[in-house]
């Protein structure tokens, strides 16, 4: 201790140390706002949520501690099972199709030049900037069982008008389709950014190597775009696990128990039935599911990309 | 191995004309260098031969086939890009095998060819690395390897050395020469570095401004440039150009008078020169010696000591500057008054349309 | 420098003081009234503010109807940041009280504002109480009515001598009438909003009430005893229409209205809140036929129609209680709104305030007067935290009743599942 003190008396190290302290201070000042915001807006509420899940409590106000009772109830809750499988089903219906479709469109758009490219890209991107309520209105109107402009087409196939949002087997696939339509613009953008990063010379080299279009895609474009694909898949996975708006809006008034997702169960428990403790429990479980799935997926995909 | 013939080839990008009516023949097994300043259309011409750019007019033949309508892969040429364009996600082996796999070459055959190329290019210990784990020079060798394994009728190189440092550049240049000697395949090599051109080429195509200025062996290009552009572009330091005061004749050879009234007898036949007498005098620095009994005098502005020789930038009476050579141990200093001896026999004249006239 | 700044601050405060002292009471108001309701409420609010200039000023905000509104009310009440007064569905009152969002209104306060229970229909006034305590003051009674296309009905011989529809009472009669209308060239006999539980709930609850069925009995049991059979009967009535193509299956709200206004269905069951829609279309000459609205026919033993009330409630303000003056002002607002509720009747509603309902002006107001009998035959949603607007009961209606109506589940098992589900949610 005293040895260290004498050491700092030597001018050079002392100066060095002061410089370091300044640096640390500056680093702290720059990092602090984020840390504070993150702690206040993320860490603290998350801990509160976990704490709340061990209570029988209303949405607002204190409750009584009940240990793991909420969790026990959750695993017996038929609705939780339904909501879980609906969520997984929705994730399956959207994540991979949205990614593949976005990639296909991006590859196509990337071939266009100049204003044509901008125009087509804008066409695919416009849905993304729509608020969900507009998406709901537009598609609700197009699919309307009485007056929807898609019904003549549907009647051609099905023989009669079909109320798609009130036909259980069609509900999730249709909402998934609409979701893909709605959100694909962003994925396309990510893919286009990725595709533009591939040097045109590589394609020229491939052309000289006599690569067929298909092999060019599978052996060159696809591997080179793989990191972007992993990113898109992961973003999608997390977003779709949190599915709420579309399913809620399209299912509202209908068989909402049969079409319910996990976030909707949280909403229903906490906000509609004023059961904050149980809502928090579902939220904690969803949080864990998302963490596990996204980490798993990311690791798996990255491992495959590395090969 | 095949010859390559271009007949009246043209190309424009939108309104910009990049290549205009270019014709040439590259002999089978020849090492041809495209030389020219940046932006003159060398790469474009090379890419047109490779099939990476369509041509707007003319014909391209490789061997006995007309290829300008064929896709790149069917032209039987291999190209090495300036930035190598290796497949970043494939190992060295995969990079080299890829093209062969595309044409369904048997596995054994591929392995054999890749091994041979790797051996030649000393890439064997790197064979399972990816391009990101290689140095610039190694990447460049992989790019060449990728070309070699395909056993092409011709190799096209687009400034393959420009990304290398000076030392590696010199060494690799020699490797290129050796490679050509061994393979004896037709090669086209694009560069704007005249040393590369001079040392590697069987013949050089000097290009400027969408057109071919001259095609010839390195020595032809150097000693008998076809135009003022070629004369100025080739050779370092550049050729001296001096205005001619008066053109006269002595025994059928042209005599010129410089602005400072000194006269120089050239080796150029007067009869070949244009009748208007409007000419510019050109002479390479090595033909202008600093000499005590030189006919022209001036003041040394700059002295560059290069070791084996010394260059003096001499300002003449009329303020024009001539670069002259002196021996390595030259004693002249900046500001010295010096006398210059012009070797008129190896001088050049250029007419008002920049057409060059050389002795012999 | 600092001193002069302080002086300035003091000075400006001093200048402001008299203004503050004389300031009118500002009453913060939240409602969930959109569409035609919103337009009419806005007019009422402006009128109030004009009449009370300098004394009371209402500052109103309109929020999203349903669960979002009630969630916001509840959360803001808990931290004392809610409004001073707000609109509230009486059906939602039990849940509001149980979650502590509502403040009791005392008889003294009511009296001071000139209001008394005697001024309201008894069932209506009771619906504003929980455990005998008053938590809201009713403003209107709104219900569902039968809209009709007079031209089509007349052609089918279904208009009586008094100019009103006739021959529609009784399950079989009504169905026969629908068939007749359909045979007369209409696409459907009747148009209903069959794609959602809430609209179906209103019809169902009316038909259950007409049989004296109890959805939730005094012991807290859902569809106990023969109530289940009555519920099945009620469900089957509508399910039969859909099955026989007399009513459209799984039809969304706007489409169900369009079927009626477009002349494709000569009858339509919907809330009184759509009266302005019809009035406006008719005034613009875009309807193409003469329309009217009557109370739901009596399908079973006696008239009864589901009803709910828009009411005024005062949220709890935990830790941020308002002054007695402000509370008095709030009650004045509530009383004024009720006394001026004739204008509100333009939105199709029936004023809850009896003096207005009994006034000559209202009695001649069409079509309201035709169905004003509703005020006496109204059956309000069961008084339970599980019932009311956007409640588990409404969800259950979507989950079981709606598919039963559309023929996806048979009515018997639908009602059994609905009963079990709701019973399971009783804490
Ligand atoms: N895709 C294109 N669109 C328009 N102009 C082009 C295009 N490609 C090349 N050019 C133009 O054509 C001319 C010739 O280009 P090129 O690449 O052949 O030059 P270069 O001789 O290879 O030059 P460098 O030595 O710098 O590589 C240039 O002026 C260039 O601007
Ligand atoms: Mg180039």
PDB file of N, CA and C in Angstrom, chain C residues 101-159:
ATOM      1  N   UNK C 101     -61.232   2.163  -8.991  1.00  0.00           N
ATOM      2  CA  UNK C 101     -61.047   3.308  -9.876  1.00  0.00           C
ATOM      3  C   UNK C 101     -62.088   4.401  -9.648  1.00  0.00           C
ATOM      4  N   UNK C 102     -63.196   4.047  -8.984  1.00  0.00           N
ATOM      5  CA  UNK C 102     -64.304   5.003  -8.921  1.00  0.00           C
ATOM      6  C   UNK C 102     -64.546   5.549  -7.517  1.00  0.00           C
ATOM      7  N   UNK C 103     -64.975   6.782  -7.509  1.00  0.00           N
ATOM      8  CA  UNK C 103     -65.229   7.460  -6.254  1.00  0.00           C
ATOM      9  C   UNK C 103     -66.744   7.486  -6.006  1.00  0.00           C
ATOM     10  N   UNK C 104     -67.103   7.219  -4.769  1.00  0.00           N
ATOM     11  CA  UNK C 104     -68.537   7.200  -4.451  1.00  0.00           C
ATOM     12  C   UNK C 104     -69.124   8.609  -4.538  1.00  0.00           C
ATOM     13  N   UNK C 105     -70.380   8.679  -5.015  1.00  0.00           N
ATOM     14  CA  UNK C 105     -71.067   9.973  -5.068  1.00  0.00           C
ATOM     15  C   UNK C 105     -72.157   9.946  -4.003  1.00  0.00           C
ATOM     16  N   UNK C 106     -72.112  10.873  -3.068  1.00  0.00           N
ATOM     17  CA  UNK C 106     -73.041  10.825  -1.936  1.00  0.00           C
ATOM     18  C   UNK C 106     -74.368  11.478  -2.300  1.00  0.00           C
ATOM     19  N   UNK C 107     -75.381  11.108  -1.550  1.00  0.00           N
ATOM     20  CA  UNK C 107     -76.715  11.674  -1.772  1.00  0.00           C
ATOM     21  C   UNK C 107     -76.694  13.190  -1.561  1.00  0.00           C
ATOM     22  N   UNK C 108     -75.898  13.619  -0.574  1.00  0.00           N
ATOM     23  CA  UNK C 108     -75.818  15.059  -0.307  1.00  0.00           C
ATOM     24  C   UNK C 108     -75.293  15.804  -1.522  1.00  0.00           C
ATOM     25  N   UNK C 109     -74.271  15.238  -2.100  1.00  0.00           N
ATOM     26  CA  UNK C 109     -73.687  15.873  -3.286  1.00  0.00           C
ATOM     27  C   UNK C 109     -74.724  15.960  -4.396  1.00  0.00           C
ATOM     28  N   UNK C 110     -75.451  14.852  -4.568  1.00  0.00           N
ATOM     29  CA  UNK C 110     -76.464  14.811  -5.627  1.00  0.00           C
ATOM     30  C   UNK C 110     -77.546  15.859  -5.368  1.00  0.00           C
ATOM     31  N   UNK C 111     -77.985  15.881  -4.120  1.00  0.00           N
ATOM     32  CA  UNK C 111     -79.042  16.823  -3.770  1.00  0.00           C
ATOM     33  C   UNK C 111     -78.564  18.250  -4.029  1.00  0.00           C
ATOM     34  N   UNK C 112     -77.337  18.518  -3.622  1.00  0.00           N
ATOM     35  CA  UNK C 112     -76.798  19.863  -3.810  1.00  0.00           C
ATOM     36  C   UNK C 112     -76.821  20.265  -5.278  1.00  0.00           C
ATOM     37  N   UNK C 113     -76.631  19.276  -6.143  1.00  0.00           N
ATOM     38  CA  UNK C 113     -76.626  19.572  -7.574  1.00  0.00           C
ATOM     39  C   UNK C 113     -78.024  19.477  -8.173  1.00  0.00           C
ATOM     40  N   UNK C 114     -78.994  19.186  -7.362  1.00  0.00           N
ATOM     41  CA  UNK C 114     -80.366  19.121  -7.852  1.00  0.00           C
ATOM     42  C   UNK C 114     -80.711  17.819  -8.533  1.00  0.00           C
ATOM     43  N   UNK C 115     -80.020  16.748  -8.155  1.00  0.00           N
ATOM     44  CA  UNK C 115     -80.308  15.443  -8.755  1.00  0.00           C
ATOM     45  C   UNK C 115     -80.833  14.501  -7.682  1.00  0.00           C
ATOM     46  N   UNK C 116     -81.712  13.562  -8.134  1.00  0.00           N
ATOM     47  CA  UNK C 116     -82.172  12.565  -7.172  1.00  0.00           C
ATOM     48  C   UNK C 116     -82.524  11.296  -7.922  1.00  0.00           C
ATOM     49  N   UNK C 117     -82.477  10.174  -7.207  1.00  0.00           N
ATOM     50  CA  UNK C 117     -82.745   8.883  -7.824  1.00  0.00           C
ATOM     51  C   UNK C 117     -84.123   8.816  -8.447  1.00  0.00           C
ATOM     52  N   UNK C 118     -85.019   9.593  -7.945  1.00  0.00           N
ATOM     53  CA  UNK C 118     -86.386   9.575  -8.458  1.00  0.00           C
ATOM     54  C   UNK C 118     -86.470  10.084  -9.894  1.00  0.00           C
ATOM     55  N   UNK C 119     -85.436  10.800 -10.319  1.00  0.00           N
ATOM     56  CA  UNK C 119     -85.446  11.351 -11.675  1.00  0.00           C
ATOM     57  C   UNK C 119     -85.044  10.321 -12.733  1.00  0.00           C
ATOM     58  N   UNK C 120     -84.759   9.080 -12.333  1.00  0.00           N
ATOM     59  CA  UNK C 120     -84.286   8.073 -13.267  1.00  0.00           C
ATOM     60  C   UNK C 120     -85.127   6.812 -13.162  1.00  0.00           C
ATOM     61  N   UNK C 121     -85.156   6.042 -14.229  1.00  0.00           N
ATOM     62  CA  UNK C 121     -85.843   4.754 -14.169  1.00  0.00           C
ATOM     63  C   UNK C 121     -85.157   3.915 -13.106  1.00  0.00           C
ATOM     64  N   UNK C 122     -85.953   3.124 -12.386  1.00  0.00           N
ATOM     65  CA  UNK C 122     -85.401   2.454 -11.218  1.00  0.00           C
ATOM     66  C   UNK C 122     -84.265   1.493 -11.580  1.00  0.00           C
ATOM     67  N   UNK C 123     -84.516   0.662 -12.621  1.00  0.00           N
ATOM     68  CA  UNK C 123     -83.490  -0.325 -12.982  1.00  0.00           C
ATOM     69  C   UNK C 123     -82.211   0.391 -13.401  1.00  0.00           C
ATOM     70  N   UNK C 124     -82.381   1.532 -14.017  1.00  0.00           N
ATOM     71  CA  UNK C 124     -81.249   2.313 -14.501  1.00  0.00           C
ATOM     72  C   UNK C 124     -80.439   2.874 -13.326  1.00  0.00           C
ATOM     73  N   UNK C 125     -81.143   3.444 -12.369  1.00  0.00           N
ATOM     74  CA  UNK C 125     -80.490   4.038 -11.198  1.00  0.00           C
ATOM     75  C   UNK C 125     -79.755   2.975 -10.393  1.00  0.00           C
ATOM     76  N   UNK C 126     -80.420   1.803 -10.285  1.00  0.00           N
ATOM     77  CA  UNK C 126     -79.807   0.691  -9.542  1.00  0.00           C
ATOM     78  C   UNK C 126     -78.526   0.214 -10.210  1.00  0.00           C
ATOM     79  N   UNK C 127     -78.552   0.226 -11.557  1.00  0.00           N
ATOM     80  CA  UNK C 127     -77.378  -0.255 -12.292  1.00  0.00           C
ATOM     81  C   UNK C 127     -76.170   0.647 -12.053  1.00  0.00           C
ATOM     82  N   UNK C 128     -76.413   1.833 -11.498  1.00  0.00           N
ATOM     83  CA  UNK C 128     -75.308   2.754 -11.212  1.00  0.00           C
ATOM     84  C   UNK C 128     -74.807   2.593  -9.787  1.00  0.00           C
ATOM     85  N   UNK C 129     -75.262   1.513  -9.123  1.00  0.00           N
ATOM     86  CA  UNK C 129     -74.833   1.294  -7.746  1.00  0.00           C
ATOM     87  C   UNK C 129     -74.089  -0.030  -7.633  1.00  0.00           C
ATOM     88  N   UNK C 130     -73.177  -0.071  -6.676  1.00  0.00           N
ATOM     89  CA  UNK C 130     -72.561  -1.336  -6.297  1.00  0.00           C
ATOM     90  C   UNK C 130     -72.672  -1.417  -4.791  1.00  0.00           C
ATOM     91  N   UNK C 131     -73.227  -2.526  -4.312  1.00  0.00           N
ATOM     92  CA  UNK C 131     -73.451  -2.717  -2.875  1.00  0.00           C
ATOM     93  C   UNK C 131     -74.189  -1.527  -2.264  1.00  0.00           C
ATOM     94  N   UNK C 132     -75.166  -1.020  -2.974  1.00  0.00           N
ATOM     95  CA  UNK C 132     -76.004   0.042  -2.447  1.00  0.00           C
ATOM     96  C   UNK C 132     -75.380   1.423  -2.472  1.00  0.00           C
ATOM     97  N   UNK C 133     -74.161   1.517  -2.932  1.00  0.00           N
ATOM     98  CA  UNK C 133     -73.527   2.836  -2.993  1.00  0.00           C
ATOM     99  C   UNK C 133     -73.552   3.355  -4.426  1.00  0.00           C
ATOM    100  N   UNK C 134     -73.777   4.660  -4.538  1.00  0.00           N
ATOM    101  CA  UNK C 134     -73.870   5.270  -5.869  1.00  0.00           C
ATOM    102  C   UNK C 134     -72.465   5.594  -6.393  1.00  0.00           C
ATOM    103  N   UNK C 135     -72.148   5.088  -7.612  1.00  0.00           N
ATOM    104  CA  UNK C 135     -70.841   5.376  -8.180  1.00  0.00           C
ATOM    105  C   UNK C 135     -70.930   6.118  -9.508  1.00  0.00           C
ATOM    106  N   UNK C 136     -72.162   6.294  -9.995  1.00  0.00           N
ATOM    107  CA  UNK C 136     -72.289   6.973 -11.276  1.00  0.00           C
ATOM    108  C   UNK C 136     -73.682   7.565 -11.384  1.00  0.00           C
ATOM    109  N   UNK C 137     -73.837   8.502 -12.318  1.00  0.00           N
ATOM    110  CA  UNK C 137     -75.148   9.048 -12.620  1.00  0.00           C
ATOM    111  C   UNK C 137     -75.446   8.717 -14.072  1.00  0.00           C
ATOM    112  N   UNK C 138     -76.517   7.981 -14.345  1.00  0.00           N
ATOM    113  CA  UNK C 138     -76.819   7.601 -15.733  1.00  0.00           C
ATOM    114  C   UNK C 138     -77.037   8.843 -16.594  1.00  0.00           C
ATOM    115  N   UNK C 139     -76.705   8.723 -17.842  1.00  0.00           N
ATOM    116  CA  UNK C 139     -76.899   9.832 -18.767  1.00  0.00           C
ATOM    117  C   UNK C 139     -77.884   9.428 -19.861  1.00  0.00           C
ATOM    118  N   UNK C 140     -77.745   8.214 -20.323  1.00  0.00           N
ATOM    119  CA  UNK C 140     -78.687   7.761 -21.342  1.00  0.00           C
ATOM    120  C   UNK C 140     -78.950   6.281 -21.159  1.00  0.00           C
ATOM    121  N   UNK C 141     -79.894   5.801 -21.903  1.00  0.00           N
ATOM    122  CA  UNK C 141     -80.070   4.366 -22.027  1.00  0.00           C
ATOM    123  C   UNK C 141     -79.894   4.093 -23.514  1.00  0.00           C
ATOM    124  N   UNK C 142     -79.008   3.223 -23.828  1.00  0.00           N
ATOM    125  CA  UNK C 142     -78.874   2.871 -25.240  1.00  0.00           C
ATOM    126  C   UNK C 142     -79.027   1.371 -25.378  1.00  0.00           C
ATOM    127  N   UNK C 143     -79.595   1.014 -26.491  1.00  0.00           N
ATOM    128  CA  UNK C 143     -79.971  -0.374 -26.631  1.00  0.00           C
ATOM    129  C   UNK C 143     -79.869  -0.749 -28.095  1.00  0.00           C
ATOM    130  N   UNK C 144     -80.389  -1.925 -28.406  1.00  0.00           N
ATOM    131  CA  UNK C 144     -80.484  -2.293 -29.808  1.00  0.00           C
ATOM    132  C   UNK C 144     -81.936  -2.168 -30.239  1.00  0.00           C
ATOM    133  N   UNK C 145     -82.107  -1.840 -31.510  1.00  0.00           N
ATOM    134  CA  UNK C 145     -83.459  -1.699 -32.049  1.00  0.00           C
ATOM    135  C   UNK C 145     -83.521  -2.433 -33.380  1.00  0.00           C
ATOM    136  N   UNK C 146     -84.728  -2.560 -33.855  1.00  0.00           N
ATOM    137  CA  UNK C 146     -84.910  -3.189 -35.162  1.00  0.00           C
ATOM    138  C   UNK C 146     -85.127  -2.082 -36.199  1.00  0.00           C
ATOM    139  N   UNK C 147     -84.161  -1.891 -37.058  1.00  0.00           N
ATOM    140  CA  UNK C 147     -84.295  -0.936 -38.157  1.00  0.00           C
ATOM    141  C   UNK C 147     -85.068  -1.631 -39.272  1.00  0.00           C
ATOM    142  N   UNK C 148     -85.947  -0.889 -39.928  1.00  0.00           N
ATOM    143  CA  UNK C 148     -86.691  -1.546 -41.009  1.00  0.00           C
ATOM    144  C   UNK C 148     -86.795  -0.660 -42.241  1.00  0.00           C
ATOM    145  N   UNK C 149     -86.936  -1.352 -43.356  1.00  0.00           N
ATOM    146  CA  UNK C 149     -87.099  -0.732 -44.669  1.00  0.00           C
ATOM    147  C   UNK C 149     -88.603  -0.760 -44.947  1.00  0.00           C
ATOM    148  N   UNK C 150     -89.216   0.396 -44.785  1.00  0.00           N
ATOM    149  CA  UNK C 150     -90.675   0.433 -44.804  1.00  0.00           C
ATOM    150  C   UNK C 150     -91.230  -0.019 -46.156  1.00  0.00           C
ATOM    151  N   UNK C 151     -90.540   0.362 -47.214  1.00  0.00           N
ATOM    152  CA  UNK C 151     -91.014   0.020 -48.560  1.00  0.00           C
ATOM    153  C   UNK C 151     -91.103  -1.492 -48.737  1.00  0.00           C
ATOM    154  N   UNK C 152     -90.006  -2.167 -48.336  1.00  0.00           N
ATOM    155  CA  UNK C 152     -89.961  -3.624 -48.515  1.00  0.00           C
ATOM    156  C   UNK C 152     -90.981  -4.320 -47.607  1.00  0.00           C
ATOM    157  N   UNK C 153     -91.082  -3.802 -46.369  1.00  0.00           N
ATOM    158  CA  UNK C 153     -92.024  -4.418 -45.438  1.00  0.00           C
ATOM    159  C   UNK C 153     -93.466  -4.253 -45.910  1.00  0.00           C
ATOM    160  N   UNK C 154     -93.733  -3.071 -46.422  1.00  0.00           N
ATOM    161  CA  UNK C 154     -95.085  -2.813 -46.928  1.00  0.00           C
ATOM    162  C   UNK C 154     -95.405  -3.781 -48.072  1.00  0.00           C
ATOM    163  N   UNK C 155     -94.426  -3.966 -48.938  1.00  0.00           N
ATOM    164  CA  UNK C 155     -94.631  -4.856 -50.083  1.00  0.00           C
ATOM    165  C   UNK C 155     -94.922  -6.276 -49.619  1.00  0.00           C
ATOM    166  N   UNK C 156     -94.326  -6.646 -48.459  1.00  0.00           N
ATOM    167  CA  UNK C 156     -94.554  -7.995 -47.940  1.00  0.00           C
ATOM    168  C   UNK C 156     -95.765  -8.037 -47.007  1.00  0.00           C
ATOM    169  N   UNK C 157     -96.465  -6.943 -46.907  1.00  0.00           N
ATOM    170  CA  UNK C 157     -97.653  -6.890 -46.064  1.00  0.00           C
ATOM    171  C   UNK C 157     -97.343  -6.896 -44.591  1.00  0.00           C
ATOM    172  N   UNK C 158     -96.212  -6.344 -44.229  1.00  0.00           N
ATOM    173  CA  UNK C 158     -95.799  -6.388 -42.832  1.00  0.00           C
ATOM    174  C   UNK C 158     -95.909  -5.024 -42.153  1.00  0.00           C
ATOM    175  N   UNK C 159     -96.582  -4.083 -42.800  1.00  0.00           N
ATOM    176  CA  UNK C 159     -96.818  -2.787 -42.168  1.00  0.00           C
ATOM    177  C   UNK C 159     -98.289  -2.705 -41.770  1.00  0.00           C
TER     178      UNK C 159
END
